[in-house]
Coordinates of C-alpha atoms and ligand atoms in Angstrom, one line a residue:
M1066 CA 143.2 139.4 114.9
Q1067 CA 141.2 137.0 112.8
T1068 CA 142.0 134.4 110.3
I1069 CA 142.0 135.5 106.4
R1070 CA 138.9 134.9 104.3
G1071 CA 138.4 131.1 103.5
F1072 CA 141.0 130.3 106.2
R1073 CA 139.9 128.5 109.4
D1074 CA 140.7 126.8 112.5
I1075 CA 139.8 123.3 113.2
L1076 CA 139.0 123.3 116.9
P1077 CA 139.7 120.3 119.6
E1078 CA 135.9 119.7 119.8
H1079 CA 135.7 118.9 116.0
I1080 CA 138.9 116.8 115.9
S1081 CA 137.6 113.6 116.8
L1082 CA 136.2 113.1 113.5
W1083 CA 139.0 114.1 111.7
Q1084 CA 141.3 111.8 113.7
K1085 CA 138.6 108.9 112.9
V1086 CA 138.8 109.3 109.3
E1087 CA 142.5 109.5 109.1
K1088 CA 142.8 106.4 111.2
E1089 CA 140.5 104.3 108.7
A1090 CA 142.0 106.0 105.8
K1091 CA 145.7 105.0 106.9
D1092 CA 144.6 101.4 107.7
L1093 CA 142.8 101.0 104.2
F1094 CA 145.8 102.4 102.5
E1095 CA 148.0 100.2 104.6
A1096 CA 146.0 96.8 103.6
F1097 CA 145.8 98.1 99.9
G1098 CA 149.7 98.5 100.0
F1099 CA 150.1 102.3 99.6
K1100 CA 153.0 104.1 101.3
E1101 CA 152.8 107.5 102.9
I1102 CA 154.5 110.4 101.3
R1103 CA 154.9 113.9 102.4
I1104 CA 155.8 116.7 99.9
P1105 CA 156.3 120.2 100.1
I1106 CA 153.7 122.7 100.5
I1107 CA 155.3 125.1 98.0
E1108 CA 156.7 124.3 94.4
K1109 CA 157.6 126.1 91.2
T1110 CA 154.4 127.5 89.7
H1111 CA 155.4 126.0 86.4
L1112 CA 154.6 122.4 87.8
F1113 CA 151.2 123.3 88.5
A1114 CA 150.7 125.3 85.4
R1115 CA 152.3 122.5 83.1
S1116 CA 150.5 119.6 84.7
I1117 CA 147.0 121.0 85.9
G1118 CA 146.6 123.2 82.6
E1119 CA 147.4 126.8 81.9
V1120 CA 143.7 127.3 80.9
T1121 CA 141.9 126.1 83.8
D1122 CA 140.2 127.7 86.7
I1123 CA 142.8 126.5 89.2
V1124 CA 145.8 127.8 87.0
E1125 CA 144.1 131.0 85.8
K1126 CA 142.3 132.1 89.0
E1127 CA 142.7 130.1 92.1
M1128 CA 146.5 129.6 92.8
Y1129 CA 148.4 131.8 95.6
T1130 CA 151.3 132.5 93.5
F1131 CA 154.3 134.9 94.6
A1132 CA 157.8 135.8 93.6
D1133 CA 160.5 134.6 96.6
R1134 CA 163.2 137.0 96.9
K1135 CA 165.3 136.0 94.0
G1136 CA 162.1 136.4 92.0
D1137 CA 161.4 132.8 91.4
K1138 CA 157.7 132.2 90.8
L1139 CA 156.6 129.9 93.7
T1140 CA 153.0 128.6 94.4
L1141 CA 151.1 127.1 97.4
R1142 CA 150.0 123.7 96.2
P1143 CA 146.5 123.6 94.9
E1144 CA 146.5 119.9 95.0
A1145 CA 148.9 116.9 95.5
T1146 CA 149.4 115.0 92.1
A1147 CA 151.4 117.3 90.4
S1148 CA 153.8 117.2 93.2
I1149 CA 153.7 113.4 93.7
V1150 CA 154.5 113.0 90.0
R1151 CA 157.4 115.3 90.1
S1152 CA 158.6 113.2 93.2
Y1153 CA 158.4 110.2 91.5
I1154 CA 160.3 111.5 88.6
Q1155 CA 163.0 113.5 90.9
H1156 CA 163.9 110.5 92.6
K1157 CA 163.8 108.1 89.6
M1158 CA 161.5 105.7 91.7
Y1159 CA 160.3 104.4 88.0
A1160 CA 164.1 102.7 87.8
A1161 CA 163.9 100.2 90.6
D1162 CA 160.1 99.6 90.3
P1163 CA 157.8 101.8 88.2
V1164 CA 154.7 100.3 90.2
R1165 CA 154.4 102.7 93.2
K1166 CA 151.4 103.4 95.3
F1167 CA 151.3 106.6 97.7
F1168 CA 149.2 108.4 99.8
M1169 CA 149.4 111.8 101.7
I1170 CA 147.0 113.9 103.7
G1171 CA 147.7 117.5 104.1
P1172 CA 146.4 121.0 103.1
M1173 CA 145.8 122.3 99.6
F1174 CA 145.3 126.2 98.7
R1175 CA 142.9 127.4 96.1
R1176 CA 141.6 131.1 96.1
E1177 CA 138.0 130.3 95.6
R1178 CA 134.9 132.0 96.7
P1179 CA 134.3 130.8 100.2
Q1180 CA 131.3 128.9 101.1
K1181 CA 129.9 125.7 102.8
G1182 CA 132.1 123.2 101.8
R1183 CA 134.5 125.2 100.2
Y1184 CA 137.5 127.1 101.8
R1185 CA 140.8 128.7 100.7
Q1186 CA 142.9 126.5 102.8
F1187 CA 141.3 123.1 102.7
Y1188 CA 142.4 119.3 103.1
Q1189 CA 142.9 116.6 101.1
I1190 CA 143.3 112.7 101.4
D1191 CA 145.1 111.9 98.2
A1192 CA 146.2 108.7 96.7
E1193 CA 148.2 108.0 93.5
V1194 CA 149.2 104.8 91.5
F1195 CA 152.0 104.7 89.1
G1196 CA 152.9 102.0 86.6
I1197 CA 149.6 100.2 86.0
E1198 CA 147.8 100.4 82.9
S1199 CA 145.4 97.6 83.7
A1200 CA 141.6 98.8 84.4
Y1201 CA 141.5 96.4 87.6
I1202 CA 143.5 99.4 89.1
D1203 CA 140.8 101.9 88.1
S1204 CA 137.9 99.8 89.7
Q1205 CA 140.3 99.1 92.6
M1206 CA 140.5 103.0 93.3
I1207 CA 137.0 103.3 93.2
F1208 CA 136.5 100.4 95.4
L1209 CA 138.7 101.6 98.0
L1210 CA 136.9 104.8 98.2
N1211 CA 133.6 103.2 98.6
E1212 CA 134.8 101.0 101.1
L1213 CA 136.3 103.7 103.0
F1214 CA 133.0 105.8 103.0
K1215 CA 131.3 102.6 104.0
R1216 CA 133.5 101.9 107.1
L1217 CA 132.8 105.9 107.8
G1218 CA 129.1 105.0 108.1
L1219 CA 128.5 107.4 105.1
T1220 CA 125.3 106.6 103.1
G1221 CA 123.6 108.8 100.4
L1222 CA 126.8 109.1 98.1
S1223 CA 127.0 108.4 94.6
A1224 CA 129.8 107.3 92.3
H1225 CA 130.0 109.3 88.9
I1226 CA 132.0 107.9 86.3
N1227 CA 133.0 108.7 82.7
S1228 CA 135.9 107.6 80.4
L1229 CA 137.9 110.9 79.0
G1230 CA 139.5 108.9 76.4
C1231 CA 143.1 108.6 75.2
P1232 CA 145.2 110.9 72.7
D1233 CA 144.1 108.6 70.0
C1234 CA 140.5 109.1 70.4
R1235 CA 140.8 112.8 71.7
P1236 CA 141.1 114.5 68.5
D1237 CA 137.8 113.1 67.0
F1238 CA 135.9 114.2 70.0
Q1239 CA 137.4 117.6 70.0
K1240 CA 136.8 118.3 66.6
A1241 CA 132.8 117.2 67.2
L1242 CA 133.2 119.5 70.2
L1243 CA 134.5 122.6 68.5
D1244 CA 131.8 122.1 65.8
F1245 CA 129.0 122.1 68.3
L1246 CA 130.4 125.2 70.3
E1247 CA 130.6 127.2 66.9
S1248 CA 127.0 126.7 66.5
K1249 CA 126.4 128.0 69.9
K1250 CA 129.0 130.7 70.0
D1251 CA 126.3 133.5 70.6
R1252 CA 125.0 131.9 73.8
L1253 CA 128.5 131.2 75.6
C1254 CA 130.3 133.6 78.1
E1255 CA 133.2 135.5 77.3
N1256 CA 135.5 133.2 79.5
C1257 CA 134.3 130.1 77.3
L1258 CA 134.7 132.0 74.0
R1259 CA 138.5 132.9 74.9
R1260 CA 138.8 129.0 75.8
M1261 CA 137.4 128.0 72.5
D1262 CA 140.7 127.9 70.9
K1263 CA 143.0 127.0 73.8
N1264 CA 141.0 124.5 75.8
P1265 CA 137.6 123.7 74.5
L1266 CA 137.0 120.7 77.1
R1267 CA 137.3 123.2 79.9
I1268 CA 134.0 124.9 78.4
I1269 CA 132.1 121.9 79.4
D1270 CA 132.4 122.5 83.1
C1271 CA 131.7 126.1 83.0
K1272 CA 129.3 127.0 85.7
A1273 CA 127.3 129.8 84.2
T1274 CA 123.7 129.1 83.8
D1275 CA 123.3 130.0 80.1
C1276 CA 126.4 128.1 79.2
Q1277 CA 125.3 125.0 80.8
E1278 CA 121.9 125.3 79.0
A1279 CA 123.4 125.7 75.8
L1280 CA 125.8 122.9 76.2
Q1281 CA 123.2 120.6 77.0
D1282 CA 123.7 118.5 74.0
A1283 CA 127.2 118.8 73.7
P1284 CA 129.2 115.6 72.4
A1285 CA 130.6 113.5 75.1
T1286 CA 134.0 111.8 75.1
L1287 CA 132.0 108.6 75.7
D1288 CA 130.7 108.5 72.2
Y1289 CA 134.3 109.0 70.6
L1290 CA 136.0 106.3 72.5
C1291 CA 138.6 104.2 70.4
N1292 CA 138.2 100.5 71.1
E1293 CA 141.0 100.1 73.6
C1294 CA 139.5 102.8 75.5
E1295 CA 136.1 101.5 75.2
D1296 CA 137.2 97.9 76.3
H1297 CA 139.1 99.7 79.2
F1298 CA 135.9 101.4 80.6
A1299 CA 134.0 98.3 80.0
T1300 CA 136.1 96.3 82.4
V1301 CA 136.1 98.9 85.0
K1302 CA 132.2 98.8 84.7
T1303 CA 131.8 95.1 85.1
T1304 CA 134.1 94.7 87.6
L1305 CA 132.6 97.3 89.8
E1306 CA 129.2 95.6 89.0
H1307 CA 130.7 92.1 90.2
Q1308 CA 131.8 93.8 93.3
G1309 CA 128.3 95.5 94.2
V1310 CA 129.6 98.8 93.8
D1311 CA 126.9 101.5 92.9
F1312 CA 127.9 103.8 90.1
I1313 CA 126.3 106.2 87.7
V1314 CA 128.0 106.5 84.0
D1315 CA 128.1 110.5 83.9
K1316 CA 128.7 111.4 80.2
S1317 CA 129.0 115.1 81.1
L1318 CA 131.7 114.5 84.1
V1319 CA 134.9 115.9 82.6
R1320 CA 136.8 117.1 85.8
G1321 CA 138.5 120.4 86.5
L1322 CA 142.0 119.5 85.6
D1323 CA 143.8 119.0 82.2
Y1324 CA 145.9 115.8 83.0
Y1325 CA 143.0 113.1 82.9
T1326 CA 142.8 110.4 80.2
R1327 CA 140.5 107.5 80.3
T1328 CA 138.5 106.6 83.6
A1329 CA 137.7 109.6 85.7
W1330 CA 135.2 109.8 88.7
E1331 CA 133.5 111.8 91.2
I1332 CA 132.0 110.8 94.4
Q1333 CA 128.9 113.1 95.0
T1334 CA 126.6 114.0 97.9
T1335 CA 123.7 116.1 98.1
A1336 CA 124.3 117.2 101.7
L1337 CA 126.5 120.2 101.1
G1338 CA 124.3 122.2 98.7
A1339 CA 126.6 123.3 95.7
Q1340 CA 129.7 121.8 96.7
S1341 CA 128.6 118.2 95.7
A1342 CA 131.9 116.4 95.0
V1343 CA 133.5 114.6 98.1
A1344 CA 136.1 113.0 96.2
G1345 CA 137.4 113.0 92.7
G1346 CA 140.0 111.3 90.8
G1347 CA 140.9 109.6 87.4
R1348 CA 143.8 108.1 85.3
Y1349 CA 146.8 110.1 83.9
D1350 CA 148.6 108.3 81.5
G1351 CA 150.5 111.1 80.0
L1352 CA 151.5 113.1 82.9
V1353 CA 154.9 111.4 84.2
K1354 CA 156.0 111.7 80.7
E1355 CA 154.9 115.5 80.0
L1356 CA 156.8 116.3 83.1
G1357 CA 159.9 114.8 81.9
G1358 CA 159.9 110.8 83.1
P1359 CA 159.5 107.9 81.0
Q1360 CA 156.0 106.9 79.7
T1361 CA 154.2 105.8 82.7
P1362 CA 150.5 105.1 83.4
G1363 CA 149.2 107.0 86.6
I1364 CA 146.0 107.2 88.6
G1365 CA 144.7 108.4 91.6
F1366 CA 142.3 110.4 93.5
A1367 CA 141.9 113.1 96.3
I1368 CA 139.0 113.3 99.1
G1369 CA 138.1 116.6 100.2
F1370 CA 138.8 116.2 104.0
D1371 CA 136.8 119.0 105.3
R1372 CA 133.7 118.2 103.0
L1373 CA 133.7 114.4 103.9
V1374 CA 134.0 115.5 108.1
E1375 CA 131.1 117.7 107.2
V1376 CA 128.6 115.2 105.6
M1377 CA 129.5 113.0 108.9
E1378 CA 128.8 115.8 111.1
Q1379 CA 125.5 115.9 109.7
I1380 CA 124.8 112.2 110.4
D1381 CA 126.3 112.3 114.2
K1382 CA 125.9 115.8 115.4
T1383 CA 126.9 115.4 119.0
P1384 CA 130.4 116.7 119.3
Q1385 CA 132.9 113.9 120.9
I1386 CA 135.1 114.9 123.9
P1387 CA 137.1 112.1 125.0
G1388 CA 136.3 111.4 128.8
L1389 CA 138.9 111.4 131.5
D1390 CA 140.1 108.1 133.2
L1391 CA 141.0 110.1 136.4
F1392 CA 140.8 113.5 138.0
I1393 CA 143.2 114.3 140.9
V1394 CA 141.6 116.4 143.5
S1395 CA 144.6 117.6 145.6
L1396 CA 144.0 119.8 148.6
G1397 CA 146.9 121.7 150.2
D1398 CA 150.5 122.1 149.3
A1399 CA 151.7 118.8 150.3
A1400 CA 148.8 117.1 148.7
M1401 CA 149.5 119.1 145.4
E1402 CA 153.1 118.0 145.4
K1403 CA 152.1 114.5 145.5
G1404 CA 149.4 115.0 143.2
Y1405 CA 151.8 116.4 140.6
H1406 CA 154.1 113.2 140.6
W1407 CA 151.2 110.8 140.7
S1408 CA 149.6 112.6 137.6
C1409 CA 153.1 112.5 135.6
E1410 CA 153.6 109.0 136.4
L1411 CA 150.0 108.0 135.4
N1412 CA 150.3 110.0 132.2
Q1413 CA 153.6 108.1 131.4
A1414 CA 151.7 104.9 132.0
G1415 CA 149.0 105.9 129.2
I1416 CA 146.1 106.8 131.9
R1417 CA 144.3 109.8 131.0
T1418 CA 144.9 111.8 134.0
E1419 CA 144.1 115.4 135.0
I1420 CA 145.0 117.7 138.0
D1421 CA 144.1 121.3 138.6
F1422 CA 147.2 123.2 139.9
R1423 CA 145.4 126.4 140.9
A1424 CA 144.5 125.6 144.5
K1425 CA 140.8 125.4 144.1
S1426 CA 138.0 124.1 146.8
M1427 CA 136.9 120.6 146.8
K1428 CA 133.5 121.7 145.6
A1429 CA 135.2 123.4 142.6
L1430 CA 137.6 120.7 141.8
M1431 CA 134.5 118.1 141.9
K1432 CA 132.7 120.1 139.6
R1433 CA 135.7 120.2 137.2
A1434 CA 135.9 116.5 137.4
N1435 CA 132.2 116.0 136.3
K1436 CA 132.9 118.6 133.4
F1437 CA 135.8 116.4 132.3
N1438 CA 133.6 113.3 132.6
A1439 CA 136.0 111.5 134.7
Q1440 CA 135.5 108.0 135.4
Y1441 CA 137.5 107.9 138.7
V1442 CA 138.7 110.7 141.2
L1443 CA 141.3 110.6 143.5
I1444 CA 140.7 112.8 146.8
A1445 CA 144.0 113.7 148.5
G1446 CA 143.8 116.2 151.3
E1447 CA 145.9 116.8 154.4
N1448 CA 144.0 114.2 156.4
E1449 CA 144.1 111.6 153.7
L1450 CA 147.9 112.0 153.7
T1451 CA 148.4 111.7 157.2
Q1452 CA 146.2 108.8 157.6
N1453 CA 147.9 107.2 154.6
A1454 CA 144.5 106.4 153.0
I1455 CA 143.8 108.4 149.7
I1456 CA 140.3 108.1 148.4
L1457 CA 139.5 106.6 145.0
R1458 CA 135.9 107.3 143.9
N1459 CA 134.3 105.5 141.0
M1460 CA 132.1 108.2 139.6
N1461 CA 129.6 106.0 137.9
T1462 CA 129.1 103.3 140.9
K1463 CA 130.0 106.1 143.7
E1464 CA 132.0 103.3 145.3
Q1465 CA 134.9 104.5 147.1
V1466 CA 138.4 102.5 148.1
L1467 CA 141.2 103.8 150.2
L1468 CA 144.6 103.5 148.8
A1469 CA 148.3 103.8 150.4
V1470 CA 150.5 106.4 149.3
E1471 CA 153.6 104.0 148.8
T1472 CA 151.7 101.5 146.3
L1473 CA 149.1 104.3 144.8
V1474 CA 150.5 104.6 141.4
P1475 CA 151.0 100.8 140.6
E1476 CA 147.5 100.4 142.2
L1477 CA 145.8 102.9 140.4
I1478 CA 147.2 101.6 137.2
K1479 CA 145.9 98.0 137.9
I1480 CA 142.3 99.6 138.4
L1481 CA 142.2 102.0 135.6
K1482 CA 143.7 99.8 133.0
K1483 CA 141.1 97.1 133.4
Ligands
LIG2089 P1 139.8 118.2 92.6 O1 138.6 117.5 92.0 O2 140.3 119.4 92.2 O3 140.8 117.0 92.3 O4 139.7 118.1 94.3 C1 139.6 116.8 94.8 C2 138.5 117.1 96.0 O5 139.0 118.0 96.7 C3 137.0 117.6 95.5 O6 136.3 116.6 95.2 C4 136.6 118.3 96.8 O7 136.1 117.2 97.8 C5 137.9 118.9 97.3 N1 138.2 120.0 97.3 C6 138.5 121.0 96.1 N2 138.5 122.3 95.9 C7 138.0 122.3 97.5 C8 137.8 123.7 98.2 N3 138.2 124.8 97.9 N4 137.3 123.4 99.5 C9 137.1 122.3 100.0 N5 137.2 121.2 99.4 C10 137.8 121.3 98.0 C11 142.1 117.0 92.6 O8 142.7 117.7 93.3 C12 143.1 116.0 91.8 N6 144.4 116.0 92.5 C13 142.4 114.6 92.4 C14 143.4 113.4 91.7 C15 144.5 112.7 92.3 N7 143.5 113.0 90.4 C16 144.1 112.2 90.6 N8 144.9 111.8 91.3

């Protein structure tokens, strides 16, 4: 039996980096006022089609969609934003306080062609903010991402930012884009031609080389911004500059999802070949209303957790196996029984203790203690029990002390908790 293509196990020897990232992210989110939210893995297909956009790669080609027994069309979530917006509306969160900040960490599903940094089940660390129109929240989201990456020791990342405008300035841009596309029609792929009427903005992120070449001088949203969007973007940029956050204004960044308005960004790396985006996000001021809620601005980002860990693994190549505080070498039935109770009590007290129940030789057990990188080894055989002198050996200094059975556990806790 094997995992399905694009799906994978994350094995214990790789998990320490995942846990480190999760801890740093949670600490930061907490400090910035985000609350954790947990959302279902499956939603009605309609939710994703409506929010991400019918004419996008995700919705057209990549979703795991199936009919349940009653024939309802359901989809494994390809991202978290749509669900969090749905939840915000469903629970009328806007009524008590429209300003809400959420984060979630969990798996997403997209049926893309698997390659390094690209999986069919992948994990995202997602953050969303509702109810704030000010450009300061845009800068703060990028600042937060930057701070997280800094804390994780990542270098060589670059923040690409752009503004995609709003419903006021979009039509002028779309017209210019359509005129431009019309002039390049003979060089565009089938898919792009099909999208011309339905969703021309998506043509800009077509990956086909010919299309990319043809689109080099395509009009950019940035050149068509209305005054409000321009001021908004200017505040985002100056605020980031004042905070010392490096960024590149990237006119060609359009993101792959339809809900974005105004600021959009990606954090890119050169470490993972073609899969350059470690995180992406942006503002979506129309989405809450589009999905049936009151007009409420929104903004958020998602970090590609798998990609982030892969970049970190390139920096720190040594797999980290946490060592053991104590290994109990129990020889003989009586010592095994005692050892069993000691190990449970020590585990209860938070001391990382292992014992091998398989009645092995002293030599084999010492070998195992070394394999686990145990700081201390407790040696209990028949002799030690009759003499009431259990040996505790410090594996670093090789010093040994003798402990009495009656007070063994509290003594060990005292020594090992130092
Ligand atoms: P996205 O750009 O589609 O945005 O995905 C965010 C990140 O998820 C990407 O930058 C990438 O690191 C990671 N990612 C995407 N697809 C894969 C894959 N197949 N394998 C591995 N990693 C992947 C969103 O999902 C938006 N919901 C972000 C957002 C939140 N915008 C506003 N709020």
